[in-house]
């Protein structure tokens, strides 16, 4: 019986993975330090006989000793996720996104683990020219502290091929959308839909820049497919994770939302602070393990509007900080800073 350790499993993606795996009959162990005071997100799973939660920091090997007892596979989701939050806390970001991830990569060698999946990002491609399409061989050009750490960790993990005893797999996730127990409205599809729905003045910068998107439930299915894949198919392989149908410009997202809410207030502006522009090829993941997304961006927008209509997230404008990666809890920040001074 598989027992999967989700490191960072109380986050936006991790909780949807938890729901999926529990439904499919797996055992799930989560290690998370609730860096955004996001304990509320694991409430639905507490008491489930197949769910164990450990509150702790992945940087600490004693914590890893406790959390990894009996686990068969590892998914590393934890991190300070996104450009703004890493810019705001560069030291803590270094501790988590550089030191913490590498600690895990090293720690799990020799522990009898089957697969270790490192969740990376398509942001690694940075800025592409018009008509370019990034496959996994395309040169990486990370623009932010966040993506630079991902690239560095990918490189570090790939040097472990033939040295460690587990099968490592790197999934470069597209930008996520879709509902989650730990909802994030600091991601384009959800942020635009929320702002338009609640009649906010939405300003969209660089509306014709491309980005790939993927529904969180499709990510959950994909991670399961990777876990079930024969090791020789995915051994130390890097995959773009998403589907060609969900390469969208910001303008295309807005136009899809306006189909439902024609009176929405949107302004386009040039020269925003986020220069990313990348269209990605997902043919490798399709041909290697047969993954294709089941959800389109349009369906994600509809799903969100339906949730707003019934009153879910009615506090999402007033209570903005609950719904994204804006501020680390003082307690966790102090704990991490203390370890940096040792
Ligand atoms: N959400 C996206 O659009 C997206 C896109 C590409 C890649 N990814 C990757 O997917 C993963 C999950 O993203 P997410 O959107 O769920 O982010 P999230 O911020 O919602 O979740 C991250 C989780 O990690 C935990 N965490 C942080 N530092 C930790 C530490 N030192 N020890 C233990 N737990 C720690 C946090 O408390 C949080 O629960 C990340 O690796 C991210 O880079 C996400």
CSV table of C-alpha atoms and ligand atoms in Angstrom, one decimal:
chain,number,residue,atom,x,y,z
A,1,UNK,CA,0.0,0.0,0.0
A,2,UNK,CA,1.4,3.4,-1.0
A,3,UNK,CA,1.9,6.0,1.7
A,4,UNK,CA,2.7,9.3,0.1
A,5,UNK,CA,4.5,12.1,2.0
A,6,UNK,CA,3.4,15.5,0.7
A,7,UNK,CA,5.9,18.0,2.0
A,8,UNK,CA,4.0,21.4,1.9
A,9,UNK,CA,0.8,19.4,1.7
A,10,UNK,CA,-1.3,22.0,3.5
A,11,UNK,CA,-1.0,24.5,0.6
A,12,UNK,CA,-3.1,25.3,-2.5
A,13,UNK,CA,-2.0,22.4,-4.6
A,14,UNK,CA,-1.2,20.0,-1.7
A,15,UNK,CA,-4.7,20.0,-0.2
A,16,UNK,CA,-6.2,19.1,-3.6
A,17,UNK,CA,-3.6,16.3,-3.9
A,18,UNK,CA,-4.6,15.1,-0.5
A,19,UNK,CA,-8.3,14.9,-1.4
A,20,UNK,CA,-7.5,13.1,-4.6
A,21,UNK,CA,-5.2,10.5,-3.1
A,22,UNK,CA,-7.5,9.8,-0.1
A,23,UNK,CA,-10.4,9.3,-2.5
A,24,UNK,CA,-8.3,6.9,-4.5
A,25,UNK,CA,-7.5,4.8,-1.4
A,26,UNK,CA,-3.9,5.9,-0.6
A,27,UNK,CA,-2.4,6.8,2.7
A,28,UNK,CA,-1.3,10.4,3.0
A,29,UNK,CA,1.2,11.9,5.3
A,30,UNK,CA,1.7,15.7,5.3
A,31,UNK,CA,4.5,17.7,6.6
A,32,UNK,CA,3.9,21.4,6.7
A,33,UNK,CA,4.9,24.4,8.8
A,34,UNK,CA,1.7,26.4,8.1
A,35,UNK,CA,3.8,29.4,7.1
A,36,UNK,CA,0.7,31.5,6.2
A,37,UNK,CA,-1.3,30.3,9.2
A,38,UNK,CA,-3.1,28.0,6.8
A,39,UNK,CA,-4.0,25.2,9.2
A,40,UNK,CA,-7.7,25.8,8.3
A,41,UNK,CA,-7.0,24.1,5.0
A,42,UNK,CA,-6.4,20.6,6.4
A,43,UNK,CA,-9.5,20.6,8.6
A,44,UNK,CA,-11.5,18.3,6.1
A,45,UNK,CA,-8.9,15.6,6.5
A,46,UNK,CA,-8.4,15.5,10.3
A,47,UNK,CA,-9.7,12.2,11.7
A,48,UNK,CA,-9.4,10.4,8.4
A,49,UNK,CA,-7.7,7.1,9.3
A,50,UNK,CA,-5.5,7.3,6.2
A,51,UNK,CA,-4.3,10.9,6.9
A,52,UNK,CA,-1.4,11.9,9.2
A,53,UNK,CA,-0.3,15.5,9.6
A,54,UNK,CA,3.0,16.7,11.1
A,55,UNK,CA,3.6,20.3,11.9
A,56,UNK,CA,7.2,21.1,11.2
A,57,UNK,CA,9.9,22.5,8.9
A,58,UNK,CA,11.4,20.3,6.2
A,59,UNK,CA,14.8,21.9,6.8
A,60,UNK,CA,15.0,19.9,10.1
A,61,UNK,CA,16.3,16.4,9.6
A,62,UNK,CA,14.8,15.2,13.0
A,63,UNK,CA,11.4,16.4,11.7
A,64,UNK,CA,12.0,14.5,8.5
A,65,UNK,CA,12.9,11.4,10.5
A,66,UNK,CA,9.5,11.5,12.2
A,67,UNK,CA,7.4,12.5,9.2
A,68,UNK,CA,8.8,9.9,6.8
A,69,UNK,CA,8.2,6.8,8.9
A,70,UNK,CA,6.6,4.2,6.7
A,71,UNK,CA,6.2,6.4,3.6
A,72,UNK,CA,6.9,5.0,0.1
A,73,UNK,CA,7.0,8.1,-2.1
A,74,UNK,CA,7.7,11.8,-1.6
A,75,UNK,CA,6.2,14.9,-3.3
A,76,UNK,CA,8.1,18.1,-2.6
A,77,UNK,CA,5.6,21.0,-2.9
A,78,UNK,CA,6.9,23.1,0.0
A,79,UNK,CA,8.4,26.5,-0.6
A,80,UNK,CA,7.9,30.2,-0.5
A,81,UNK,CA,5.8,30.2,-3.7
A,82,UNK,CA,5.8,33.1,-6.1
A,83,UNK,CA,7.9,36.1,-7.0
A,84,UNK,CA,6.3,38.7,-4.7
A,85,UNK,CA,6.7,36.6,-1.5
A,86,UNK,CA,10.3,35.6,-2.2
A,87,UNK,CA,11.2,39.3,-2.9
A,88,UNK,CA,9.6,40.3,0.4
A,89,UNK,CA,11.5,37.7,2.5
A,90,UNK,CA,14.7,37.0,0.6
A,91,UNK,CA,16.6,35.5,3.6
A,92,UNK,CA,13.7,33.2,4.5
A,93,UNK,CA,13.3,32.3,0.9
A,94,UNK,CA,16.9,31.2,0.7
A,95,UNK,CA,16.5,29.1,3.8
A,96,UNK,CA,13.4,27.3,2.4
A,97,UNK,CA,13.7,27.4,-1.3
A,98,UNK,CA,17.4,26.7,-1.5
A,99,UNK,CA,18.6,25.0,1.7
A,100,UNK,CA,15.3,23.2,2.6
A,101,UNK,CA,14.7,21.6,-0.7
A,102,UNK,CA,18.3,20.4,-1.0
A,103,UNK,CA,18.1,19.0,2.6
A,104,UNK,CA,15.2,16.9,1.5
A,105,UNK,CA,16.9,15.7,-1.7
A,106,UNK,CA,19.9,14.5,0.3
A,107,UNK,CA,17.9,13.2,3.2
A,108,UNK,CA,15.8,10.7,1.3
A,109,UNK,CA,18.7,8.9,-0.2
A,110,UNK,CA,19.1,5.4,1.4
A,111,UNK,CA,15.6,5.5,2.9
A,112,UNK,CA,14.0,2.9,0.6
A,113,UNK,CA,11.8,5.5,-1.1
A,114,UNK,CA,10.4,4.6,-4.5
A,115,UNK,CA,9.8,8.0,-6.2
A,116,UNK,CA,10.7,11.5,-5.2
A,117,UNK,CA,8.8,14.1,-7.2
A,118,UNK,CA,10.1,17.6,-7.2
A,119,UNK,CA,7.5,20.2,-8.2
A,120,UNK,CA,9.1,22.9,-10.2
A,121,UNK,CA,7.6,25.6,-12.5
A,122,UNK,CA,7.3,26.6,-16.1
A,123,UNK,CA,8.3,30.1,-14.9
A,124,UNK,CA,11.9,28.7,-15.4
A,125,UNK,CA,11.6,29.6,-19.1
A,126,UNK,CA,11.2,33.3,-18.3
A,127,UNK,CA,10.8,35.3,-21.5
A,128,UNK,CA,10.3,33.7,-24.9
A,129,UNK,CA,10.2,35.4,-28.3
A,130,UNK,CA,7.0,35.5,-30.3
A,131,UNK,CA,6.4,32.0,-32.0
A,132,UNK,CA,8.8,30.2,-29.7
A,133,UNK,CA,7.5,27.1,-27.8
A,134,UNK,CA,9.4,25.8,-24.8
A,135,UNK,CA,9.9,22.1,-24.6
A,136,UNK,CA,11.9,20.5,-21.8
A,137,UNK,CA,15.2,21.1,-23.7
A,138,UNK,CA,14.6,24.8,-24.2
A,139,UNK,CA,17.2,27.0,-22.4
A,140,UNK,CA,16.1,28.1,-18.9
A,141,UNK,CA,16.0,31.8,-18.2
A,142,UNK,CA,14.5,32.3,-14.7
A,143,UNK,CA,13.7,36.0,-14.0
A,144,UNK,CA,12.8,35.9,-10.3
A,145,UNK,CA,14.4,34.8,-7.1
A,146,UNK,CA,11.6,32.2,-6.9
A,147,UNK,CA,12.3,30.6,-10.3
A,148,UNK,CA,16.1,30.9,-9.9
A,149,UNK,CA,15.9,28.7,-6.8
A,150,UNK,CA,13.7,26.2,-8.8
A,151,UNK,CA,16.3,26.0,-11.6
A,152,UNK,CA,19.1,25.6,-9.0
A,153,UNK,CA,17.2,22.8,-7.3
A,154,UNK,CA,16.5,21.0,-10.6
A,155,UNK,CA,20.2,21.1,-11.4
A,156,UNK,CA,21.1,19.8,-8.0
A,157,UNK,CA,18.6,17.0,-8.1
A,158,UNK,CA,19.7,15.9,-11.6
A,159,UNK,CA,23.3,15.6,-10.4
A,160,UNK,CA,22.1,12.9,-8.0
A,161,UNK,CA,21.3,10.5,-10.8
A,162,UNK,CA,23.1,7.2,-10.2
A,163,UNK,CA,24.0,8.4,-6.7
A,164,UNK,CA,20.7,8.2,-4.8
A,165,UNK,CA,18.5,5.1,-4.6
A,166,UNK,CA,15.2,6.7,-5.5
A,167,UNK,CA,13.7,7.6,-8.8
A,168,UNK,CA,13.5,11.4,-9.0
A,169,UNK,CA,11.0,13.1,-11.3
A,170,UNK,CA,10.8,16.8,-12.0
A,171,UNK,CA,7.4,18.3,-12.9
A,172,UNK,CA,7.5,21.9,-14.2
A,173,UNK,CA,4.0,22.9,-13.3
A,174,UNK,CA,2.0,25.4,-15.4
A,175,UNK,CA,0.3,28.2,-13.4
A,176,UNK,CA,-2.5,26.6,-11.4
A,177,UNK,CA,-6.2,27.5,-11.3
A,178,UNK,CA,-9.2,25.7,-9.8
A,179,UNK,CA,-10.8,25.5,-6.3
A,180,UNK,CA,-8.9,24.3,-3.3
A,181,UNK,CA,-9.4,24.1,0.5
A,182,UNK,CA,-6.5,26.6,0.6
A,183,UNK,CA,-7.7,28.9,-2.1
A,184,UNK,CA,-5.2,31.3,-3.6
A,185,UNK,CA,-6.4,34.5,-5.4
A,186,UNK,CA,-2.9,35.7,-6.2
A,187,UNK,CA,-2.9,33.6,-9.4
A,188,UNK,CA,-4.0,35.1,-12.6
A,189,UNK,CA,-7.2,33.1,-13.6
A,190,UNK,CA,-8.6,33.2,-10.0
A,191,UNK,CA,-7.5,36.8,-9.3
A,192,UNK,CA,-9.0,38.1,-12.6
A,193,UNK,CA,-12.3,36.2,-12.1
A,194,UNK,CA,-12.7,37.3,-8.5
A,195,UNK,CA,-12.0,41.0,-9.3
A,196,UNK,CA,-14.3,41.0,-12.2
A,197,UNK,CA,-17.1,39.2,-10.4
A,198,UNK,CA,-16.9,41.5,-7.4
A,199,UNK,CA,-16.9,44.6,-9.7
A,200,UNK,CA,-13.4,45.7,-8.8
A,201,UNK,CA,-11.4,47.8,-11.2
A,202,UNK,CA,-9.1,45.1,-12.6
A,203,UNK,CA,-5.8,46.4,-14.2
A,204,UNK,CA,-4.1,43.8,-16.4
A,205,UNK,CA,-0.5,44.4,-17.4
A,206,UNK,CA,0.9,43.2,-20.7
A,207,UNK,CA,-2.3,41.6,-21.8
A,208,UNK,CA,-0.8,39.8,-24.7
A,209,UNK,CA,1.8,37.8,-22.8
A,210,UNK,CA,1.4,34.0,-22.8
A,211,UNK,CA,1.5,31.6,-20.0
A,212,UNK,CA,0.3,28.0,-19.6
A,213,UNK,CA,-2.3,27.1,-17.0
A,214,UNK,CA,-3.5,23.9,-15.5
A,215,UNK,CA,-6.3,22.9,-13.1
A,216,UNK,CA,-5.2,21.7,-9.6
A,217,UNK,CA,-7.3,18.6,-10.0
A,218,UNK,CA,-5.5,17.7,-13.2
A,219,UNK,CA,-2.2,18.2,-11.3
A,220,UNK,CA,-3.5,15.7,-8.7
A,221,UNK,CA,-4.3,13.1,-11.4
A,222,UNK,CA,-0.9,13.7,-13.0
A,223,UNK,CA,1.0,13.2,-9.8
A,224,UNK,CA,-0.8,9.9,-9.3
A,225,UNK,CA,0.0,8.9,-12.9
A,226,UNK,CA,3.7,9.6,-12.2
A,227,UNK,CA,3.7,7.6,-9.0
A,228,UNK,CA,2.1,4.7,-10.8
A,229,UNK,CA,4.5,4.9,-13.8
A,230,UNK,CA,7.2,2.3,-14.4
A,231,UNK,CA,10.4,3.8,-13.0
A,232,UNK,CA,12.4,3.4,-16.2
A,233,UNK,CA,9.9,5.6,-18.1
A,234,UNK,CA,10.3,8.6,-15.7
A,235,UNK,CA,13.7,8.0,-14.1
A,236,UNK,CA,15.3,11.4,-13.6
A,237,UNK,CA,13.1,12.9,-16.3
A,238,UNK,CA,11.9,16.5,-16.4
A,239,UNK,CA,8.4,17.1,-17.7
A,240,UNK,CA,6.4,20.2,-18.5
A,241,UNK,CA,3.2,19.7,-16.6
A,242,UNK,CA,0.0,20.9,-18.2
A,243,UNK,CA,-1.6,20.7,-21.7
A,244,UNK,CA,-1.3,22.6,-25.0
A,245,UNK,CA,-5.0,23.6,-24.9
A,246,UNK,CA,-4.4,25.8,-21.8
A,247,UNK,CA,-1.7,28.1,-23.2
A,248,UNK,CA,-3.4,31.4,-22.8
A,249,UNK,CA,-2.7,35.1,-23.0
A,250,UNK,CA,-4.0,37.3,-20.1
A,251,UNK,CA,-6.3,39.0,-22.6
A,252,UNK,CA,-7.8,35.5,-23.5
A,253,UNK,CA,-8.5,34.8,-19.9
A,254,UNK,CA,-10.2,38.2,-19.4
A,255,UNK,CA,-12.3,37.7,-22.6
A,256,UNK,CA,-13.5,34.4,-21.3
A,257,UNK,CA,-14.5,35.9,-17.9
A,258,UNK,CA,-16.3,38.8,-19.7
A,259,UNK,CA,-18.5,36.2,-21.5
A,260,UNK,CA,-20.1,35.5,-18.1
A,261,UNK,CA,-19.8,39.0,-16.7
A,262,UNK,CA,-20.0,41.5,-19.7
A,263,UNK,CA,-20.1,44.5,-17.4
A,264,UNK,CA,-16.7,43.7,-15.8
A,265,UNK,CA,-14.3,46.7,-15.5
A,266,UNK,CA,-11.0,45.9,-17.0
A,267,UNK,CA,-8.1,48.2,-18.0
A,268,UNK,CA,-5.1,47.1,-20.0
A,269,UNK,CA,-1.7,48.6,-19.3
A,270,UNK,CA,1.8,48.1,-20.7
A,271,UNK,CA,5.2,47.6,-18.9
A,272,UNK,CA,4.1,45.7,-15.8
A,273,UNK,CA,6.7,44.4,-13.3
A,274,UNK,CA,6.3,40.8,-14.4
A,275,UNK,CA,8.0,40.3,-17.8
A,276,UNK,CA,7.3,36.6,-18.1
A,277,UNK,CA,6.0,35.5,-21.4
A,278,UNK,CA,6.2,31.8,-22.3
A,279,UNK,CA,4.3,29.4,-24.4
A,280,UNK,CA,5.0,25.8,-23.5
A,281,UNK,CA,4.9,22.4,-25.2
A,282,UNK,CA,3.4,19.6,-23.3
A,283,UNK,CA,3.9,16.8,-25.8
A,284,UNK,CA,6.5,14.9,-23.7
A,285,UNK,CA,4.2,14.3,-20.8
A,286,UNK,CA,1.4,13.2,-23.2
A,287,UNK,CA,3.6,10.8,-25.2
A,288,UNK,CA,5.5,9.4,-22.1
A,289,UNK,CA,2.7,8.8,-19.6
A,290,UNK,CA,-0.4,9.7,-21.5
A,291,UNK,CA,-1.3,12.8,-19.5
A,292,UNK,CA,-3.7,15.4,-20.9
A,293,UNK,CA,-5.7,17.9,-18.8
A,294,UNK,CA,-9.4,17.3,-18.4
A,295,UNK,CA,-10.2,20.9,-17.4
A,296,UNK,CA,-9.9,24.0,-19.6
A,297,UNK,CA,-9.3,27.5,-18.4
A,298,UNK,CA,-13.0,28.3,-19.4
A,299,UNK,CA,-14.2,25.5,-17.1
A,300,UNK,CA,-12.1,26.8,-14.3
A,301,UNK,CA,-13.6,30.3,-14.7
A,302,UNK,CA,-17.2,28.8,-14.7
A,303,UNK,CA,-16.4,26.7,-11.6
A,304,UNK,CA,-15.2,29.8,-9.7
A,305,UNK,CA,-18.1,32.0,-10.7
A,306,UNK,CA,-20.5,29.2,-9.5
A,307,UNK,CA,-18.6,29.2,-6.2
A,308,UNK,CA,-18.9,33.0,-5.9
A,309,UNK,CA,-22.7,32.8,-6.7
A,310,UNK,CA,-23.4,30.5,-3.8
A,311,UNK,CA,-21.4,32.8,-1.5
A,312,UNK,CA,-18.1,30.8,-1.1
A,313,UNK,CA,-15.2,33.3,-0.9
A,314,UNK,CA,-17.6,36.2,-0.2
A,315,UNK,CA,-14.8,37.6,2.1
A,316,UNK,CA,-12.1,37.2,-0.5
A,317,UNK,CA,-11.8,40.9,-1.3
A,318,UNK,CA,-11.9,42.1,2.4
A,319,UNK,CA,-9.9,39.2,3.7
A,320,UNK,CA,-7.3,39.3,1.0
A,321,UNK,CA,-4.3,38.0,3.0
A,322,UNK,CA,-6.1,34.7,3.8
A,323,UNK,CA,-6.2,33.9,0.2
A,324,UNK,CA,-2.7,34.1,-1.1
A,325,UNK,CA,1.0,34.2,-0.3
A,326,UNK,CA,1.2,37.7,1.2
A,327,UNK,CA,2.6,37.5,4.7
A,328,UNK,CA,4.4,34.8,6.7
A,329,UNK,CA,3.3,34.3,10.3
A,330,UNK,CA,5.6,36.2,12.7
A,331,UNK,CA,6.1,33.0,14.7
A,332,UNK,CA,7.3,31.0,11.7
A,333,UNK,CA,9.5,33.9,10.5
A,334,UNK,CA,11.2,34.2,13.9
A,335,UNK,CA,11.8,30.4,14.1
A,336,UNK,CA,13.4,30.3,10.6
A,337,UNK,CA,15.5,33.4,11.3
A,338,UNK,CA,16.7,31.8,14.5
A,339,UNK,CA,18.0,28.8,12.6
A,340,UNK,CA,19.8,31.1,10.2
A,341,UNK,CA,21.7,32.7,13.1
A,342,UNK,CA,23.0,29.3,14.4
B,1,LIG,N1,0.3,27.4,-7.7
B,1,LIG,C1,0.9,27.5,-8.9
B,1,LIG,O1,0.4,28.1,-9.8
B,1,LIG,C2,2.2,26.8,-9.1
B,1,LIG,C3,2.7,26.9,-10.4
B,1,LIG,C4,3.9,26.2,-10.6
B,1,LIG,C5,4.6,25.5,-9.6
B,1,LIG,N2,4.0,25.5,-8.4
B,1,LIG,C6,4.7,24.8,-7.3
B,1,LIG,O2,3.7,23.9,-6.7
B,1,LIG,C7,4.1,23.8,-5.3
B,1,LIG,C8,2.8,24.1,-4.4
B,1,LIG,O3,2.4,25.4,-4.7
B,1,LIG,P1,1.1,26.0,-4.0
B,1,LIG,O4,0.5,27.0,-4.9
B,1,LIG,O5,0.4,24.9,-3.3
B,1,LIG,O6,1.8,26.9,-2.8
B,1,LIG,P2,1.4,27.2,-1.3
B,1,LIG,O7,2.1,28.4,-0.9
B,1,LIG,O8,-0.1,27.3,-1.3
B,1,LIG,O9,1.8,25.9,-0.5
B,1,LIG,C9,3.1,25.8,0.0
B,1,LIG,C10,3.0,25.0,1.3
B,1,LIG,O10,4.4,24.8,1.8
B,1,LIG,C11,4.4,25.0,3.2
B,1,LIG,N3,5.8,25.3,3.5
B,1,LIG,C12,6.5,26.4,3.2
B,1,LIG,N4,7.8,26.2,3.7
B,1,LIG,C13,7.8,25.0,4.4
B,1,LIG,C14,8.8,24.3,5.1
B,1,LIG,N5,10.1,24.9,5.3
B,1,LIG,N6,8.5,23.1,5.6
B,1,LIG,C15,7.3,22.6,5.5
B,1,LIG,N7,6.3,23.2,4.8
B,1,LIG,C16,6.6,24.4,4.2
B,1,LIG,C17,3.5,26.2,3.4
B,1,LIG,O11,3.0,26.3,4.7
B,1,LIG,C18,2.3,25.9,2.4
B,1,LIG,O12,1.3,25.1,3.0
B,1,LIG,C19,5.2,24.8,-5.1
B,1,LIG,O13,6.4,24.0,-5.1
B,1,LIG,C20,5.2,25.7,-6.3
B,1,LIG,O14,6.4,26.2,-6.6
B,1,LIG,C21,2.8,26.1,-8.1
